[in-house]
XYZ file of C-alpha atoms in Angstrom:
473
model
C -56.740 3.472 1.827
C -53.823 5.357 0.292
C -52.253 5.745 3.745
C -52.614 2.005 4.291
C -50.943 1.258 0.944
C -48.028 3.506 1.807
C -47.601 1.863 5.230
C -47.663 -1.568 3.580
C -44.996 -0.432 1.108
C -42.841 0.764 3.985
C -43.344 -2.558 5.744
C -42.318 -4.457 2.631
C -39.238 -2.249 2.390
C -38.375 -3.094 5.988
C -38.676 -6.815 5.226
C -36.244 -6.660 2.274
C -33.071 -8.739 2.702
C -30.226 -6.710 4.177
C -28.039 -6.780 1.056
C -30.934 -5.566 -1.143
C -31.764 -2.791 1.318
C -28.156 -1.615 1.184
C -28.277 -1.501 -2.628
C -31.444 0.610 -2.530
C -29.955 2.984 0.039
C -26.402 3.267 -1.307
C -26.921 3.400 -5.063
C -27.210 6.861 -6.537
C -26.258 8.324 -9.855
C -23.051 10.332 -9.931
C -21.986 12.923 -12.483
C -19.512 10.478 -14.009
C -22.146 7.736 -14.264
C -24.530 10.074 -16.063
C -21.825 11.350 -18.449
C -18.848 8.933 -18.495
C -17.156 10.735 -21.387
C -17.289 14.055 -19.545
C -15.216 12.969 -16.530
C -11.746 13.353 -17.950
C -8.882 11.772 -15.974
C -7.226 13.726 -13.149
C -3.610 13.117 -12.111
C -2.550 14.496 -8.708
C 1.055 15.519 -7.962
C 1.842 16.646 -4.367
C 4.408 19.106 -3.067
C 7.318 18.860 -0.670
C 6.751 16.209 2.017
C 3.417 15.379 0.367
C 4.206 11.855 -0.895
C 4.333 8.775 1.310
C 7.722 7.104 1.001
C 8.466 3.428 1.644
C 11.866 1.971 2.477
C 12.628 -1.529 1.211
C 15.538 -3.238 2.967
C 17.228 -6.588 2.416
C 19.625 -8.123 4.920
C 22.886 -9.207 3.220
C 22.662 -12.907 2.375
C 18.877 -13.069 2.789
C 16.286 -13.451 0.042
C 13.374 -11.718 1.731
C 12.927 -7.939 1.735
C 11.338 -5.980 4.560
C 9.287 -2.900 3.811
C 8.206 -0.013 6.033
C 7.033 3.549 5.699
C 9.817 6.099 5.867
C 7.589 9.155 5.539
C 5.719 8.996 7.774
C 6.132 5.776 9.772
C 2.941 4.345 11.237
C 4.494 4.496 14.710
C 5.363 8.139 14.369
C 2.896 9.337 16.967
C 4.934 7.372 19.515
C 8.219 8.609 18.099
C 6.991 12.188 18.228
C 6.290 11.905 21.945
C 9.759 10.503 22.533
C 11.246 13.457 20.670
C 9.516 15.835 23.037
C 10.095 13.965 26.252
C 13.560 12.476 25.973
C 16.341 11.924 23.470
C 17.710 9.007 25.445
C 16.592 5.427 25.816
C 15.095 3.080 23.268
C 12.461 5.521 21.964
C 14.977 8.321 21.622
C 17.252 5.976 19.691
C 14.402 5.037 17.346
C 13.639 8.688 16.758
C 17.271 9.594 15.977
C 17.548 6.586 13.682
C 14.432 7.690 11.795
C 15.650 11.294 11.410
C 19.001 10.039 10.116
C 17.259 7.786 7.590
C 15.594 10.840 6.005
C 18.944 11.934 4.567
C 18.779 10.936 0.879
C 22.549 10.409 0.910
C 22.510 8.190 4.001
C 21.002 5.033 2.512
C 22.925 1.812 2.078
C 23.178 -0.359 -0.995
C 20.911 -2.843 0.784
C 17.979 -0.440 0.995
C 15.990 1.595 -1.503
C 13.336 4.280 -1.011
C 10.319 4.344 -3.307
C 7.060 6.337 -3.222
C 3.915 4.498 -2.153
C 2.252 3.743 -5.499
C -0.596 1.640 -4.048
C -4.078 2.073 -5.532
C -2.734 3.707 -8.702
C -0.730 6.188 -6.649
C -3.811 7.660 -4.983
C -2.871 6.261 -1.572
C 0.573 7.843 -1.734
C -0.761 11.372 -2.385
C -3.879 11.363 -0.189
C -2.464 11.355 3.339
C 0.939 10.923 4.968
C -0.321 9.679 8.368
C -3.579 7.917 9.209
C -5.270 7.071 12.490
C -7.272 3.965 11.727
C -9.221 4.623 8.533
C -9.177 8.386 8.910
C -6.419 10.796 7.950
C -4.861 12.912 10.688
C -6.071 16.440 9.919
C -2.578 17.941 9.828
C -1.356 15.132 7.538
C -3.901 15.585 4.743
C -2.534 16.170 1.257
C -5.102 15.555 -1.524
C -7.429 13.695 0.865
C -10.414 16.066 0.681
C -10.055 16.582 -3.070
C -9.990 12.821 -3.653
C -13.116 12.372 -1.503
C -14.925 15.060 -3.531
C -13.856 13.536 -6.847
C -14.960 10.082 -5.712
C -18.364 11.458 -4.753
C -18.632 12.748 -8.333
C -17.901 9.245 -9.624
C -14.134 9.288 -10.107
C -12.397 5.977 -9.416
C -8.730 5.150 -8.906
C -7.238 3.422 -11.924
C -10.094 4.508 -14.179
C -10.031 8.301 -14.234
C -8.213 9.195 -11.009
C -4.481 8.735 -10.498
C -1.728 9.961 -8.218
C 1.967 10.309 -8.948
C 3.871 10.258 -5.636
C 7.613 10.828 -5.890
C 10.711 11.216 -3.756
C 10.365 14.925 -2.962
C 13.818 15.010 -1.376
C 15.446 14.728 -4.798
C 15.618 16.969 -7.837
C 13.536 15.929 -10.880
C 16.730 14.802 -12.604
C 17.272 12.269 -9.790
C 13.820 10.975 -8.844
C 11.355 9.068 -11.034
C 8.586 11.658 -11.274
C 8.913 12.332 -15.020
C 9.081 8.641 -15.906
C 6.161 7.721 -13.619
C 4.009 10.572 -14.927
C 4.717 9.641 -18.548
C 3.750 6.044 -17.763
C 0.424 7.146 -16.243
C -0.337 9.486 -19.172
C 0.242 6.705 -21.696
C -1.801 4.256 -19.600
C -4.712 6.691 -19.500
C -4.797 7.241 -23.241
C -4.147 3.601 -24.154
C -6.564 1.937 -21.731
C -9.457 4.360 -21.262
C -11.848 6.217 -23.513
C -9.979 9.479 -22.938
C -7.161 11.019 -24.949
C -5.940 13.617 -22.430
C -5.587 14.024 -18.647
C -5.676 17.039 -16.331
C -2.646 17.549 -14.077
C -3.256 19.100 -10.632
C -0.045 19.850 -8.734
C 0.777 21.545 -5.443
C 3.784 23.634 -4.370
C 7.115 21.945 -5.221
C 5.285 19.484 -7.461
C 4.723 22.322 -9.932
C 8.435 23.087 -10.205
C 9.253 19.441 -10.777
C 6.480 19.140 -13.369
C 7.720 22.170 -15.308
C 11.061 20.401 -15.672
C 9.285 17.304 -17.042
C 7.171 19.345 -19.454
C 10.021 21.511 -20.746
C 12.990 19.174 -20.684
C 11.894 15.538 -20.662
C 8.547 14.844 -22.352
C 8.298 14.189 -26.064
C 5.680 15.837 -28.276
C 3.638 12.623 -28.094
C 3.542 12.713 -24.286
C 2.829 16.462 -24.160
C -0.178 15.928 -26.426
C -1.728 13.775 -23.679
C -1.750 16.661 -21.161
C -4.994 18.599 -21.127
C -3.713 21.336 -18.809
C -1.776 21.967 -15.604
C -3.586 23.361 -12.565
C -0.697 24.840 -10.569
C -1.892 25.243 -6.955
C 0.191 27.522 -4.678
C 3.170 27.382 -7.077
C 6.473 28.821 -5.745
C 7.751 29.496 -9.259
C 9.758 32.488 -8.029
C 10.890 30.721 -4.878
C 10.198 31.417 -1.222
C 12.461 33.483 1.084
C 11.434 31.204 3.948
C 13.469 28.378 2.420
C 16.619 30.471 2.886
C 15.730 30.693 6.569
C 15.136 26.920 6.748
C 18.561 26.179 5.273
C 20.270 28.732 7.511
C 18.719 28.277 10.965
C 15.768 25.902 10.542
C 12.021 26.405 10.722
C 8.814 24.436 11.039
C 7.973 22.781 7.704
C 5.520 20.083 8.801
C 5.112 20.123 12.578
C 7.473 20.523 15.515
C 5.664 17.545 17.039
C 7.144 15.454 14.232
C 10.598 16.939 13.677
C 12.386 19.855 15.361
C 13.469 23.020 13.564
C 17.191 22.243 13.800
C 16.671 18.697 12.562
C 14.573 20.092 9.726
C 17.463 22.424 8.883
C 20.046 19.640 8.814
C 17.720 17.385 6.823
C 16.815 20.110 4.291
C 20.491 20.860 3.630
C 20.838 17.366 2.171
C 17.710 17.698 -0.010
C 18.604 18.681 -3.591
C 14.959 19.630 -4.189
C 15.028 22.233 -1.396
C 17.388 24.442 -3.392
C 14.805 24.712 -6.182
C 12.676 26.688 -3.696
C 15.247 29.389 -2.930
C 14.157 32.929 -3.916
C 14.615 33.782 -7.581
C 16.922 36.680 -8.392
C 14.454 38.068 -10.923
C 11.802 38.381 -8.209
C 13.733 39.004 -4.965
C 17.122 40.183 -6.250
C 16.725 43.676 -4.747
C 15.365 42.461 -1.397
C 17.309 41.672 1.756
C 16.382 38.113 2.691
C 18.645 37.530 5.742
C 20.366 40.054 7.997
C 22.967 38.698 10.427
C 24.276 40.601 13.443
C 21.571 43.249 13.516
C 22.508 43.980 17.121
C 25.937 45.264 16.019
C 25.820 47.599 12.995
C 29.575 47.256 12.489
C 29.358 43.474 12.110
C 26.068 43.329 10.227
C 25.872 41.127 7.128
C 23.010 41.429 4.648
C 22.206 38.787 2.049
C 20.032 39.754 -0.899
C 17.928 37.383 -2.955
C 20.528 37.255 -5.723
C 22.115 34.038 -6.910
C 25.521 35.404 -5.897
C 24.478 36.252 -2.320
C 22.563 33.015 -1.799
C 25.477 31.011 -3.193
C 27.984 32.835 -0.985
C 25.883 32.184 2.133
C 25.469 28.496 1.347
C 29.178 28.017 0.674
C 29.926 29.802 3.945
C 27.639 27.399 5.831
C 29.199 24.434 4.064
C 32.737 25.527 4.964
C 31.851 26.105 8.615
C 29.676 23.051 9.303
C 31.746 20.520 7.398
C 30.625 17.107 6.095
C 27.072 17.466 7.443
C 26.506 20.370 5.042
C 28.682 19.241 2.168
C 27.343 19.817 -1.321
C 25.195 22.878 -0.530
C 26.967 25.117 -3.031
C 26.859 22.443 -5.699
C 23.148 21.768 -5.102
C 22.416 25.493 -5.384
C 24.326 25.764 -8.655
C 22.423 22.773 -10.048
C 19.067 24.296 -9.054
C 19.832 27.433 -11.084
C 19.769 25.328 -14.245
C 16.061 24.650 -13.723
C 14.596 27.626 -15.593
C 11.127 28.376 -14.262
C 10.764 31.395 -16.551
C 10.299 29.301 -19.674
C 6.585 28.640 -20.068
C 5.539 24.980 -20.426
C 3.957 24.015 -23.775
C 0.581 23.206 -22.179
C -2.262 25.421 -20.896
C -1.761 26.451 -17.268
C -4.147 27.705 -14.579
C -2.129 29.351 -11.782
C -4.012 29.176 -8.472
C -2.383 31.704 -6.147
C -3.206 31.879 -2.448
C -3.528 35.341 -0.896
C -4.698 37.106 2.236
C -1.980 36.073 4.721
C 1.002 38.061 5.944
C 3.896 36.051 4.519
C 7.412 36.493 5.897
C 10.006 37.502 3.302
C 12.885 39.022 5.327
C 14.502 37.788 8.559
C 16.873 39.391 11.062
C 19.311 37.705 13.469
C 20.638 39.648 16.442
C 23.651 37.388 16.811
C 26.500 37.533 14.343
C 27.982 34.691 12.345
C 28.053 31.771 13.154
C 26.022 31.920 16.389
C 23.011 33.146 14.401
C 22.544 29.684 12.886
C 21.014 28.525 16.193
C 18.881 31.620 16.717
C 15.173 32.157 16.192
C 15.025 35.181 13.850
C 12.683 38.115 13.978
C 10.631 39.050 10.938
C 11.811 42.255 9.304
C 9.262 42.406 6.511
C 6.228 40.566 5.207
C 3.912 40.812 2.217
C 0.730 39.254 0.887
C 0.835 35.511 0.262
C -0.294 32.124 1.559
C 1.987 31.907 4.662
C 4.803 30.297 2.620
C 4.772 31.660 -0.938
C 4.399 35.425 -1.561
C 1.865 36.354 -4.220
C 4.498 37.982 -6.425
C 6.570 34.771 -6.496
C 3.886 33.019 -8.546
C 2.357 36.115 -10.131
C 5.610 37.311 -11.736
C 6.288 33.991 -13.451
C 2.688 33.299 -14.489
C 2.387 36.798 -15.988
C 5.631 36.168 -17.875
C 4.208 32.894 -19.206
C 1.091 34.717 -20.375
C 3.204 36.956 -22.572
C 5.190 34.046 -24.038
C 2.150 32.094 -25.330
C 4.105 28.841 -25.803
C 1.224 26.403 -25.336
C 0.451 23.972 -28.124
C -3.292 24.544 -27.562
C -5.058 27.485 -25.847
C -7.248 27.499 -22.752
C -10.381 27.350 -24.900
C -9.543 23.707 -25.655
C -9.400 22.898 -21.936
C -12.959 23.955 -21.148
C -14.831 25.599 -24.058
C -17.618 26.969 -21.855
C -15.330 28.511 -19.226
C -12.923 30.038 -21.739
C -15.210 30.866 -24.652
C -14.926 34.638 -24.151
C -11.913 36.777 -24.913
C -9.141 37.061 -23.858
C -9.081 33.408 -22.717
C -10.093 32.057 -26.114
C -6.491 32.418 -27.329
C -4.640 32.633 -24.000
C -2.312 29.975 -22.595
C -2.361 30.954 -18.909
C -5.067 32.008 -16.473
C -4.226 33.440 -13.044
C -6.756 32.747 -10.276
C -6.363 34.426 -6.870
C -7.962 32.634 -3.914
C -8.132 34.995 -0.942
C -8.371 33.082 2.310
C -11.023 35.540 3.544
C -13.099 35.354 0.373
C -16.854 35.010 0.795
C -16.880 31.615 -0.966
C -14.033 30.124 1.063
C -15.029 26.978 2.944
C -13.735 23.475 3.596
C -14.797 20.190 5.142
C -15.486 20.991 8.795
C -14.721 24.698 8.265
C -17.807 26.698 7.232
C -17.803 30.018 5.439
C -16.699 32.849 7.659
C -14.353 30.630 9.675
C -10.576 30.820 9.932
C -9.282 29.712 6.551
C -5.973 31.571 6.666
C -4.050 29.372 9.127
C -1.441 27.256 7.304
C -3.087 28.341 4.078
C -0.277 27.119 1.812
C -0.961 23.513 2.802
C -4.680 23.771 3.444
C -5.511 25.486 0.161
C -5.826 21.942 -1.217
C -8.759 21.297 1.139
C -10.704 24.453 0.288
C -13.932 24.191 -1.659
C -13.009 26.771 -4.362
C -9.816 24.836 -5.173
C -11.634 21.516 -5.380
C -14.462 23.023 -7.457
C -11.956 24.544 -9.894
C -10.173 21.236 -10.496
C -13.471 19.407 -10.778
C -14.937 21.892 -13.257
C -11.856 21.819 -15.488
C -11.866 18.012 -15.509
C -15.609 17.712 -16.131
C -16.552 18.754 -19.666
C -20.098 18.553 -20.969
């Protein structure tokens, strides 16, 4: 009889209207639904090349404005093939036109570039190139983290926000600080929460430090719960010196070549913020030119003087295409990363990968600018940022103790024990070969070290850390 009752119940379930069946199957309690007050807002800030950019153009004399994606265009898969196959013809012309449009100085007064702020900015920081409804795996930014937060009950515009920005420009030139302040005030004025957690990646951390130290008022700073700095190049990256000198792969050679990346990066004021810091790499040789001829060899250390001399030398030789390099470098030195921000910080440092920090060129100047260098030295890091680049600065911040509130106010359970009860900064090392390392589609024990600097955002320990700091019971 009981079996018959159960079969009847199943039959009744099968006869439910489709829309009611979907409600029964789809509805499930999430962590945020069970404890709405515990899911504190999360604001995501991407790194270099991590924000979708849109170009708005108006033809002189016309009223209508056309809009298209600049980074990356939807048709870029086609453009990429044309870049590999031929530089001539219509497709080659489209590709060259697109590469030229990336120059932040090359725009006209009839066009303006803005970040994609759709869906409360979440769309602009999730993925830079989609195929249908799915994100291309190599183009993911915060995609996997957003999916995990949404599964926990986070919703865009309620407790999940993104702040895309023009990553080509320095924070004094783009709108990152203003946009972030607007989101922080919106969160505290229109939701039940009084603070928000910032989660930033790579260059986004450097730009945020400028906002926190130089732009935000005490009222705005009080709305920041903490900063989770993921893969932060606070002490710079020697690989950026190589990019500016001879070019290197920053996104994918299928999208843009190394030499075109070099020429494009030279016009990016933000790129100079990533040059190696003298206090970290001042005693290290970053570039060696003419290693095949000891008499003509030139070594450039990671000092501000050597880096400045090299950039001015490139500028003088190349001409208008490299104009402003020395000036951009001098301006970047005014962004002091060694002053701790007045908010609690969790530094998430990637480790376990041999990271290149010194490069040698057999050819002498200036032929070496078109040469693929050999690696003279490497050290532990995340493929792009050496561990000591972030570690040195985060340790220095720990000693300064400038935060307005300690880590224990961020998450009382996590930081209830000493020394974190009164500390301002925690340093977390995520080794790519750690036993807990996994990601969507990449189980534990798999290869998690490839392109670790970018893919650290997709790893389960990173996502769990952000989620645990945002979720307070």
